[in-house]
CSV table of C-alpha atoms in Angstrom, one decimal:
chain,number,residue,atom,x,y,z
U,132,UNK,CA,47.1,-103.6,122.1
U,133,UNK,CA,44.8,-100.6,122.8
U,134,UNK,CA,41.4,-101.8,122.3
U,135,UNK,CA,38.1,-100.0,123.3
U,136,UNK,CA,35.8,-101.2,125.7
U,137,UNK,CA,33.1,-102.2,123.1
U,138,UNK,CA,34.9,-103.7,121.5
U,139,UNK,CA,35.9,-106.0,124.5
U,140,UNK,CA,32.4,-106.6,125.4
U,141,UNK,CA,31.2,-107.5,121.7
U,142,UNK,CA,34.4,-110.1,121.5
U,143,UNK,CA,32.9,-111.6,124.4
U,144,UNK,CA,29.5,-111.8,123.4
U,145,UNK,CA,30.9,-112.9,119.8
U,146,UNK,CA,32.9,-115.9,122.1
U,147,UNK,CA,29.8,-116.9,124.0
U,148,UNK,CA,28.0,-117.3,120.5
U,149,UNK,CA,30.8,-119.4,119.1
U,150,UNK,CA,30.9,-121.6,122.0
U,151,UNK,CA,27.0,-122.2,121.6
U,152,UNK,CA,28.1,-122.7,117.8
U,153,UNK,CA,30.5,-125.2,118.6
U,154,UNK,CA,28.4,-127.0,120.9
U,155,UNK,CA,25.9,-127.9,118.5
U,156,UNK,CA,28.6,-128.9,116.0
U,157,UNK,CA,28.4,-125.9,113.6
U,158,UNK,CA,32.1,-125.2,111.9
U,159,UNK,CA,32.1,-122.3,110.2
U,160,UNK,CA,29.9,-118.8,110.3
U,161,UNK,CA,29.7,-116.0,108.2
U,162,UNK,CA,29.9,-112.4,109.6
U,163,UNK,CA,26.7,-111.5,108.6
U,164,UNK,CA,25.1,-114.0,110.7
U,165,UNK,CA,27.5,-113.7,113.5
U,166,UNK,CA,26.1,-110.1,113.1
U,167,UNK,CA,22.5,-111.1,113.1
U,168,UNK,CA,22.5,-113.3,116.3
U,169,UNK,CA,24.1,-109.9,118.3
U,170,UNK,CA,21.4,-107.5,116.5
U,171,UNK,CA,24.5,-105.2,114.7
U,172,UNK,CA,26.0,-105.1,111.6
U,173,UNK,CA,28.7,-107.2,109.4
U,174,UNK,CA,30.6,-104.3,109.2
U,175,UNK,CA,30.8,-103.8,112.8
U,176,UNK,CA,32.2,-107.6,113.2
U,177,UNK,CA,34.4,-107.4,110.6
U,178,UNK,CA,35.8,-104.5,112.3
U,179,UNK,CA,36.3,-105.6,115.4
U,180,UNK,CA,37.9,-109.0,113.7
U,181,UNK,CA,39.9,-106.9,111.9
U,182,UNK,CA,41.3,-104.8,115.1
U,183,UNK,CA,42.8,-107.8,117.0
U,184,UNK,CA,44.3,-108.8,113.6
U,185,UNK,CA,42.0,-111.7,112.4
U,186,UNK,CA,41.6,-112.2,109.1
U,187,UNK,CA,41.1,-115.6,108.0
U,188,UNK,CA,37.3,-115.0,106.4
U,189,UNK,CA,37.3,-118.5,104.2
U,190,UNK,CA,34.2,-119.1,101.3
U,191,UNK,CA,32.6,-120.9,104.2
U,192,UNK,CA,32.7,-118.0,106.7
U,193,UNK,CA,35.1,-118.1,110.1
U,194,UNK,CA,36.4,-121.1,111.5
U,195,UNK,CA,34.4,-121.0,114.8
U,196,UNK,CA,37.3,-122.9,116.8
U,197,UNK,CA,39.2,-120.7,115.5
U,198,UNK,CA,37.9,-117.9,116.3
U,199,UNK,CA,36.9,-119.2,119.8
U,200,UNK,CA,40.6,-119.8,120.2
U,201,UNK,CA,41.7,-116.3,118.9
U,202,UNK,CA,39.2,-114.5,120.8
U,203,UNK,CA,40.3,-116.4,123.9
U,204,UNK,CA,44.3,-114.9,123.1
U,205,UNK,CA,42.8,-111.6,123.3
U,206,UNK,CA,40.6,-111.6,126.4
U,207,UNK,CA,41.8,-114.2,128.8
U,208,UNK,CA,45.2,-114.2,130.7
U,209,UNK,CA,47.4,-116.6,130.3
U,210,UNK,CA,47.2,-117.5,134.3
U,211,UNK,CA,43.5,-118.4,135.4
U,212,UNK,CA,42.5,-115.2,137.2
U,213,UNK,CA,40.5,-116.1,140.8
U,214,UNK,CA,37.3,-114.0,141.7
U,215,UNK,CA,35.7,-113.7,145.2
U,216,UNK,CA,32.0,-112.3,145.9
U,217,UNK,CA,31.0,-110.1,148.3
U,218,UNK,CA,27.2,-110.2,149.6
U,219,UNK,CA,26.1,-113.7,148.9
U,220,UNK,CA,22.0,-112.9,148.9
U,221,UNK,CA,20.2,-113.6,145.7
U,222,UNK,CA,22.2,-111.5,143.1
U,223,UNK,CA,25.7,-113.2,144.5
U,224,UNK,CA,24.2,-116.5,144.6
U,225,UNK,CA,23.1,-115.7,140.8
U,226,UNK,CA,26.0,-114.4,139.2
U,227,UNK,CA,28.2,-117.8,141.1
U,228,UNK,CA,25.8,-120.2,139.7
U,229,UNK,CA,25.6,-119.1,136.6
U,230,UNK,CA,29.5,-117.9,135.9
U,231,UNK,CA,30.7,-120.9,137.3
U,232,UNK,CA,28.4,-123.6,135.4
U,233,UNK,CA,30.1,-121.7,132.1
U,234,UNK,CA,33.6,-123.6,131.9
U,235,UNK,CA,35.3,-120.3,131.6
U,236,UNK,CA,39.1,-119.4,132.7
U,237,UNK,CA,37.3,-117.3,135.3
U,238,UNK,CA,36.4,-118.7,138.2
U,239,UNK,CA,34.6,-117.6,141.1
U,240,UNK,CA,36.8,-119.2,143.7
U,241,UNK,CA,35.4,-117.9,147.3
U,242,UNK,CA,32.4,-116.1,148.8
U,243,UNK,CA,32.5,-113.5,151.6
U,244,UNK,CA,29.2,-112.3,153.9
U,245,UNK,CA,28.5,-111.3,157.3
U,246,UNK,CA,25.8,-113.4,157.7
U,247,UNK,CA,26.4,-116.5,160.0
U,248,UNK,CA,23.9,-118.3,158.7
U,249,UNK,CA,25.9,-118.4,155.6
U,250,UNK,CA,29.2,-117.9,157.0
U,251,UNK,CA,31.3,-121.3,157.3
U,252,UNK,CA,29.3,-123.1,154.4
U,253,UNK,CA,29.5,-124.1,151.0
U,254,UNK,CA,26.9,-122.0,149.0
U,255,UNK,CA,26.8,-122.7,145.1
U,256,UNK,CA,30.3,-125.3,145.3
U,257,UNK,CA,32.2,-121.8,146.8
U,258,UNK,CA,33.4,-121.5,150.6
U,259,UNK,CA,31.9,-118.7,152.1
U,260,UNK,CA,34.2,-116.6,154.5
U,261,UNK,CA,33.7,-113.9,156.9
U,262,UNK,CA,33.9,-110.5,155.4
U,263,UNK,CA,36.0,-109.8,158.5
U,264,UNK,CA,39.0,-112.3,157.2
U,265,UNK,CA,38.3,-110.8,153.7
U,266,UNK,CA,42.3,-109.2,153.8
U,267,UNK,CA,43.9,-112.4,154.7
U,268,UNK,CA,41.6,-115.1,152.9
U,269,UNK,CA,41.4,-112.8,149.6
U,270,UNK,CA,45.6,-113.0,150.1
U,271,UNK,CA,45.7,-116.9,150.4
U,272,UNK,CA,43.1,-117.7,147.6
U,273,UNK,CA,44.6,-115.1,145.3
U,274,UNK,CA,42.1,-113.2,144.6
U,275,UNK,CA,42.2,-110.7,141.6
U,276,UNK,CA,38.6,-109.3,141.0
U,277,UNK,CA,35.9,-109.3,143.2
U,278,UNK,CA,32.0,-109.2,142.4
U,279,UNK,CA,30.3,-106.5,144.6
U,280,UNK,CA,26.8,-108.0,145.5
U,281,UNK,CA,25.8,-106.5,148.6
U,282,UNK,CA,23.4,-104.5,150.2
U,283,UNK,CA,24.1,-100.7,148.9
U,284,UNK,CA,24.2,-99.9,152.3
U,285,UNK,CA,27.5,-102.0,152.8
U,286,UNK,CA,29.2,-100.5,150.0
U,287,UNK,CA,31.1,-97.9,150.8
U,288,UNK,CA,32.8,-100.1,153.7
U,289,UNK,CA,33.9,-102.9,151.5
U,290,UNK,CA,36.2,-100.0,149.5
U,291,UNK,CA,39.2,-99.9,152.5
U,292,UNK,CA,39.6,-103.9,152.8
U,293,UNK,CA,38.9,-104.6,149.0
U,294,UNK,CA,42.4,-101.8,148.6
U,295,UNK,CA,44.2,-103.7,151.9
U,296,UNK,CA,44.0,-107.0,150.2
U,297,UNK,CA,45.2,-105.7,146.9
U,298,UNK,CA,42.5,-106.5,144.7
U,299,UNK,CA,42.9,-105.2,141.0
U,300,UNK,CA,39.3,-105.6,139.6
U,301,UNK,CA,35.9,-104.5,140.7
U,302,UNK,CA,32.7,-104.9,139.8
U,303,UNK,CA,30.4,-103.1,141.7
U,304,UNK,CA,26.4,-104.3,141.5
U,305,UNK,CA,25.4,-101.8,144.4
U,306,UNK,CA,23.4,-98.5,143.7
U,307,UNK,CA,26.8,-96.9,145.2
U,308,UNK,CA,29.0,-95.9,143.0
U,309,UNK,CA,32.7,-96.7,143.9
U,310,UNK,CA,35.6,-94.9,143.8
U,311,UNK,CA,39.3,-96.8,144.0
U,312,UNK,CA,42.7,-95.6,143.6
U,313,UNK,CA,44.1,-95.0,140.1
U,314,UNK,CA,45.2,-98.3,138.6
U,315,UNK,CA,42.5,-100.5,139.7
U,316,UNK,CA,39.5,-101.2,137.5
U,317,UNK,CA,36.1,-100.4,138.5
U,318,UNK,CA,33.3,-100.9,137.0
U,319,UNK,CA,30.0,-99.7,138.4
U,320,UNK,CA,26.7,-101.3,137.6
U,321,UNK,CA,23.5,-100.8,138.8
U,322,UNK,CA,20.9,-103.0,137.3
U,323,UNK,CA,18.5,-100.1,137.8
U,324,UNK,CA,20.1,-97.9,135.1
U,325,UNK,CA,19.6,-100.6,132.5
U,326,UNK,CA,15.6,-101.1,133.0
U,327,UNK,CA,15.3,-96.8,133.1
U,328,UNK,CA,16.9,-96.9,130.3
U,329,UNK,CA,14.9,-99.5,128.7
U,330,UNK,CA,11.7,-97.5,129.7
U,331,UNK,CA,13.0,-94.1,128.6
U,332,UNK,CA,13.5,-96.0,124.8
U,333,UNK,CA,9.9,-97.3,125.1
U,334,UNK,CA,8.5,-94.4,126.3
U,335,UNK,CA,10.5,-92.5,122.9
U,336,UNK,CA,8.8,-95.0,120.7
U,337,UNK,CA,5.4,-94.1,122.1
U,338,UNK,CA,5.8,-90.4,121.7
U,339,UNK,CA,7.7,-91.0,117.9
U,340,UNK,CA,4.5,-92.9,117.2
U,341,UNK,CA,2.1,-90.8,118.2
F,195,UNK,CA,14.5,-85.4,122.2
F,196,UNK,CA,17.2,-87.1,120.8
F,197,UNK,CA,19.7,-88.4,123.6
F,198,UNK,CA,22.4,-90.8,123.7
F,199,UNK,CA,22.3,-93.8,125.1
F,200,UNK,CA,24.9,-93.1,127.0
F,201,UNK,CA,23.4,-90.2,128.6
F,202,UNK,CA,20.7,-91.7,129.7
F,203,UNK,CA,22.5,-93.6,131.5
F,204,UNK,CA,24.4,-91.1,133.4
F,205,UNK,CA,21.1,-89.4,133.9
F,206,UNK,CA,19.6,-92.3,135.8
F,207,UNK,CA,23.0,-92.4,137.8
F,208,UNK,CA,23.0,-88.7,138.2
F,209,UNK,CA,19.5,-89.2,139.9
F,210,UNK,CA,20.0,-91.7,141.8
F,211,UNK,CA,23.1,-89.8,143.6
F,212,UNK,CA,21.0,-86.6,143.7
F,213,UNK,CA,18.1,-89.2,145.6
F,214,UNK,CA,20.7,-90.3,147.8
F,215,UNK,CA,21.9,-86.6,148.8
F,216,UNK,CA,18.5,-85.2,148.8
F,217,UNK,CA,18.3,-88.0,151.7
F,218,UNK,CA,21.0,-87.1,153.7
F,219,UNK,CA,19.7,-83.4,153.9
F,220,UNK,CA,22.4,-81.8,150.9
F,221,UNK,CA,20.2,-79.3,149.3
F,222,UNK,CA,22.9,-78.4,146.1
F,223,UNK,CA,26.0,-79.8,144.9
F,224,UNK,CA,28.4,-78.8,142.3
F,225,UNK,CA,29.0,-80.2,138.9
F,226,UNK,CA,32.4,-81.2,139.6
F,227,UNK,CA,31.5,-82.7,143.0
F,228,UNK,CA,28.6,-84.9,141.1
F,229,UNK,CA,31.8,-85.9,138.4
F,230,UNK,CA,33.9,-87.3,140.8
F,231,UNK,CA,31.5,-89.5,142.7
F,232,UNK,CA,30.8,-91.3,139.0
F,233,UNK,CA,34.2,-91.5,138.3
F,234,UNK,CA,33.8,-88.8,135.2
F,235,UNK,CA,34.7,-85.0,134.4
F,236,UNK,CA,32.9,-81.6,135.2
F,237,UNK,CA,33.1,-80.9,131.8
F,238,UNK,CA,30.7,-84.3,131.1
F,239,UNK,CA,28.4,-83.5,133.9
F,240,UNK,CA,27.7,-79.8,132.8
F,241,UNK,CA,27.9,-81.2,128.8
F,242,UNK,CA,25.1,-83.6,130.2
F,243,UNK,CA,22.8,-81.6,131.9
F,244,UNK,CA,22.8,-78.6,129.1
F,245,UNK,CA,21.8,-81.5,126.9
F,246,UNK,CA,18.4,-81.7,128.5
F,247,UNK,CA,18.4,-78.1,129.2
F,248,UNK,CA,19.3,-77.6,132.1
F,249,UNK,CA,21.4,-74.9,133.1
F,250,UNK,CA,20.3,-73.5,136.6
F,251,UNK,CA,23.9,-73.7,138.1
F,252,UNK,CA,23.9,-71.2,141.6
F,253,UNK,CA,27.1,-70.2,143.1
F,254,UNK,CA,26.2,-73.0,145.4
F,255,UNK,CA,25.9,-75.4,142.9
F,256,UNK,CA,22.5,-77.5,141.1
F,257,UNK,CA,19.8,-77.7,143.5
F,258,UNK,CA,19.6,-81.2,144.3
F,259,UNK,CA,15.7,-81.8,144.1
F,260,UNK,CA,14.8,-79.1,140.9
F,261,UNK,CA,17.9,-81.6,139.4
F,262,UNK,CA,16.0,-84.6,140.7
F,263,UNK,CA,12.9,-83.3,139.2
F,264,UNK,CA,14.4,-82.2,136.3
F,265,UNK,CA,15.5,-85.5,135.5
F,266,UNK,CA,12.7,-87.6,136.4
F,267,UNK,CA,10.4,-85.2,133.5
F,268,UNK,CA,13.5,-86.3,130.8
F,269,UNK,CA,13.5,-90.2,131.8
F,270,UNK,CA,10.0,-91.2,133.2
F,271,UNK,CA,6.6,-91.5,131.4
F,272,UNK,CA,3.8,-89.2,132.8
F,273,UNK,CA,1.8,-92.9,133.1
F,274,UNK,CA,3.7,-95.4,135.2
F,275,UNK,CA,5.2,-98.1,133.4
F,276,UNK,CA,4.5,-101.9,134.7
F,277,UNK,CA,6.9,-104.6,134.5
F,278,UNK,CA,7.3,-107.9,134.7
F,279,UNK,CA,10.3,-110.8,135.6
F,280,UNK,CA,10.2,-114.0,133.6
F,281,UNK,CA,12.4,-116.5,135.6
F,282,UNK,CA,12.1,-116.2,139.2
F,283,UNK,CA,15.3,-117.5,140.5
F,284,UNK,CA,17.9,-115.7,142.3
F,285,UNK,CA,18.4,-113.6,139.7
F,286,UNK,CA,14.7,-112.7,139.9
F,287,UNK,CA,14.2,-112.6,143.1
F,288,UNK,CA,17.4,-109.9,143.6
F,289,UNK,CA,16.1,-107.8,140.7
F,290,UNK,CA,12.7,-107.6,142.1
F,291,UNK,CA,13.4,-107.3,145.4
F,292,UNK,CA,16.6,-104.4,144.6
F,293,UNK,CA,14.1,-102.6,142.3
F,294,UNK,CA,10.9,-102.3,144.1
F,295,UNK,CA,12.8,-101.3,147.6
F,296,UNK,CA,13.5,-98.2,145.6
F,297,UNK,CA,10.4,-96.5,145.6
F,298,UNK,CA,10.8,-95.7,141.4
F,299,UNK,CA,7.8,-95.1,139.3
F,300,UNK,CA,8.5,-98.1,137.8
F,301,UNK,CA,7.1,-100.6,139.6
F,302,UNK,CA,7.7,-105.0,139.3
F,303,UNK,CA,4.1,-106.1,139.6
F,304,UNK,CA,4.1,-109.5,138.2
F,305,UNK,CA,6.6,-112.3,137.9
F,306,UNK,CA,6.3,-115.5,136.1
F,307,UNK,CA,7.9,-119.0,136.0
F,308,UNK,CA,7.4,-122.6,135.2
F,309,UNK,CA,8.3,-124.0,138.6
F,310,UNK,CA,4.8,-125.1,140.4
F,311,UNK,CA,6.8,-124.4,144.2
F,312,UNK,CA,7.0,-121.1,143.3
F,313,UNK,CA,3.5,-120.7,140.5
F,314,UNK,CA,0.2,-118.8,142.2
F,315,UNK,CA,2.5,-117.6,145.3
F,316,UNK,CA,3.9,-114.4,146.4
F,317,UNK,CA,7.6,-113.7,146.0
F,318,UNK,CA,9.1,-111.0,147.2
F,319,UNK,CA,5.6,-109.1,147.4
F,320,UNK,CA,4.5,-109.9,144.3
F,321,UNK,CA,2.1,-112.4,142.3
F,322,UNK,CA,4.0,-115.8,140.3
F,323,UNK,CA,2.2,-116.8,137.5
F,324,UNK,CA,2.4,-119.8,135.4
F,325,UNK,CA,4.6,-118.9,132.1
F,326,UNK,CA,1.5,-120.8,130.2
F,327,UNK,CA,-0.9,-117.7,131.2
F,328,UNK,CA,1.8,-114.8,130.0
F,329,UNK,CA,0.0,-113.8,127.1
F,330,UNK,CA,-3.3,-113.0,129.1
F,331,UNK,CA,-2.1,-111.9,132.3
F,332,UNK,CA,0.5,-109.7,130.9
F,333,UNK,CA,-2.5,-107.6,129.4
F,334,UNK,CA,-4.1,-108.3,132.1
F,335,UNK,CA,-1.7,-106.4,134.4
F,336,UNK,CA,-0.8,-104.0,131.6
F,337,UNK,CA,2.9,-104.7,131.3
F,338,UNK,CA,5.2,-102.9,129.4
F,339,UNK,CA,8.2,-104.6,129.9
F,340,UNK,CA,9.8,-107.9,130.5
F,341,UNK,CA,13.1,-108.6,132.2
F,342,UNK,CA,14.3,-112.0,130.9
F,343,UNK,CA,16.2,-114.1,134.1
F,344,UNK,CA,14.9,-117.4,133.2
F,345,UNK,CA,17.8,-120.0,132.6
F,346,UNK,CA,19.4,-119.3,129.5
F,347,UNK,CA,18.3,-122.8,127.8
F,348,UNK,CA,14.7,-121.5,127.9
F,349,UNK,CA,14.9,-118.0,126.8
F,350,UNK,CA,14.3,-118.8,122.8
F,351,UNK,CA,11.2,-120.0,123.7
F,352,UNK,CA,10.0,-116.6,125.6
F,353,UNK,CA,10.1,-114.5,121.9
F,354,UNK,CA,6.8,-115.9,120.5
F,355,UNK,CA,5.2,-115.1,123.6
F,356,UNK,CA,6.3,-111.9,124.4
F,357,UNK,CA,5.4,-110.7,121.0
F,358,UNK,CA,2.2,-111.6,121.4
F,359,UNK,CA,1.7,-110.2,124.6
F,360,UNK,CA,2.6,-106.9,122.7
F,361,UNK,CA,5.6,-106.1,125.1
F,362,UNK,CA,7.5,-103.1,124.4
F,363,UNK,CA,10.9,-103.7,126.2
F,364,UNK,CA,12.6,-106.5,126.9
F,365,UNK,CA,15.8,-106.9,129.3
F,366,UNK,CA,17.6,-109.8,128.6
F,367,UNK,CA,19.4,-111.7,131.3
F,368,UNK,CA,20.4,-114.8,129.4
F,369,UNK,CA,23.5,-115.8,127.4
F,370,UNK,CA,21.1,-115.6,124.3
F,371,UNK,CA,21.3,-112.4,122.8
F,372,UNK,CA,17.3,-112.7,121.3
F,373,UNK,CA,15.9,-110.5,118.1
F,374,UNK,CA,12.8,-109.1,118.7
F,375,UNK,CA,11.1,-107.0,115.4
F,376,UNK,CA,12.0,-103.5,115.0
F,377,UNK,CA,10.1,-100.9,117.0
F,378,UNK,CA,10.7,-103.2,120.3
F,379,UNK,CA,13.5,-102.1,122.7
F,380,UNK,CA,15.4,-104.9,123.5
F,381,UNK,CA,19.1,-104.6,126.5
F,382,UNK,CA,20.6,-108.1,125.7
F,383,UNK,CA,22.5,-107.8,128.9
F,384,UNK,CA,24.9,-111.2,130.1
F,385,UNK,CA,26.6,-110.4,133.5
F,386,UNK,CA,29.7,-112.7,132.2
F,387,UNK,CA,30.8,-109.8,129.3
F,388,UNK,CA,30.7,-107.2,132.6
F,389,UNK,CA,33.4,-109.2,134.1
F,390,UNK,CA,35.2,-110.3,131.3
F,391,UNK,CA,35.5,-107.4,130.3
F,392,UNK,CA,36.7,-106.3,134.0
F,393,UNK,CA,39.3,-109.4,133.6
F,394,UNK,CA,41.0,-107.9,130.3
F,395,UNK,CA,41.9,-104.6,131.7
F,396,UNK,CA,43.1,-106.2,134.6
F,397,UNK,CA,45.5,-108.1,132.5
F,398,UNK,CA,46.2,-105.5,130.7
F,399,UNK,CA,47.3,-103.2,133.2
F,400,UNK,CA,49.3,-105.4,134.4
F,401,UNK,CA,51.4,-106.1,131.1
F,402,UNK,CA,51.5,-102.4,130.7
F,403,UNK,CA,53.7,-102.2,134.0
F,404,UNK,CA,56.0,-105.2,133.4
């Protein structure tokens, strides 16, 4: 199924509200407030519905198990897909927390740094390893995707053993952007382009206002 | 001006490449040289750039700090923007620490949380306030915008306040994708759609080449 990135994201977002949904016992939701929670229209979320072939819009709305279900056909594999991250400072320590208190099919399974103050522990529940054994520990723990949390100044070193060890996902936090073979998936993410971008809209309004 | 969002974001990428050239002593670089360290086309860069305006392309290329300049007059306000993190946990900490290492004119100046370890101390160079006194100290340090890495079970309660303060963007952290009224820029941004999102194309590559 060729499906477009935004579209991904949104299904994800749409699952994470479902699962809240769920949680608190609500059973069915209609598309325009499904729509509301995310800030977009019910067209748009009929749409994407619509794309991954769901269609069963009852009188009372979407099922939400349902949906949480068909969602879950689209995006997850059917094998559980093990992460590793590299650079356990504050942002690694972060994103394991918080991605592994979820209950999602992902799971962030192993930690790597070159600090040996962190080396050989358990941070957040995960082992941290030596970024030196990445190759051969990423190998044993099967890792698939790894979480790139380091200093930027690291970056460009991690690119060599993150190929060796076969990795097929990356997600890349440092101001550095990446570049991996054809193939491999690489998404690059600095958290500093979201807040300009944030203050380039708030600066528009000001001016628009004026 | 109307730009896209998208290519705002490139710009801010675009910069902080330029930044990071004009450091190692590269006075120009060509379009198609910029392109493939993000991963992206010539045709995008120049498509970009002519945009905004500009179009000073030399046989050796953009000059690296006229771009840099260039940029900054498209994406920064002429007054420095303040900002503020609500939630200082390792999420927080990272985001302040990453952002104000960068020497931007946006500047972290106040952070805020509900924890009395870290309330009236320093972290990571700047003041933690109690959540209680947002309204007031956020007009009293003149902030403009809020990034949201408070635990996702609190954020609901951060809207009323926020409002009030008279806020003008918000970057939301949290699972909870939050409506603020029209007018406000809000980046509902959850790290677990990033690497979802990274999972599915991994799969999906790989039942492409079955």
């Amino acid at each position: 199924m060729n499906i477009p990135e935004k579209t991904i994201e949104r299904l994800s977002e749409y699952r994470r509200t479902l699962m809240s949904c769920d949680r608190q016992g609500i059973s069915h939701i209609f598309s325009h407030i499904l729509a509301g929670i995310h800030g977009i229209t019910a067209v748009q979320v009929r749409r994407d519905l619509m794309l991954i072939g769901f269609s069963s819009d009852t009188k009372k709305g979407y099922d939400v198990k349902e949906l949480i279900r068909f969602i879950g056909n689209i995006l997850d594999s059917a094998e559980p897909m093990n992460m590793a991250v590299i650079g356990m400072g504050h942002l690694g320590q972060a994103i394991t927390k918080y991605f592994n208190s979820k209950g999602l099919k992902l799971r962030i399974v192993a930690a790597f740094d070159i600090d040996p103050s962190k080396v050989g522990s358990e941070i957040m529940g995960i082992p941290c390893y030596d970024m030196k054994e990445f190759e051969e520990r990423a190998e044993a723990e099967n890792i698939d995707i790894v979480v790139l949390s380091s200093p930027t100044s690291a970056a460009t070193k991690l690119v060599v053993p993150i190929i060796n060890a076969g990795i097929r996902g990356v997600l890349n936090f440092t101001s550095t952007p990446l570049n991996f073979p054809k193939g491999m998936v690489v998404e690059n993410y600095d958290i500093t382009t979201l807040l300009e971008k944030v203050a380039y809209f708030v600066k528009e309004n000001d001016e628009n206002n004026l």
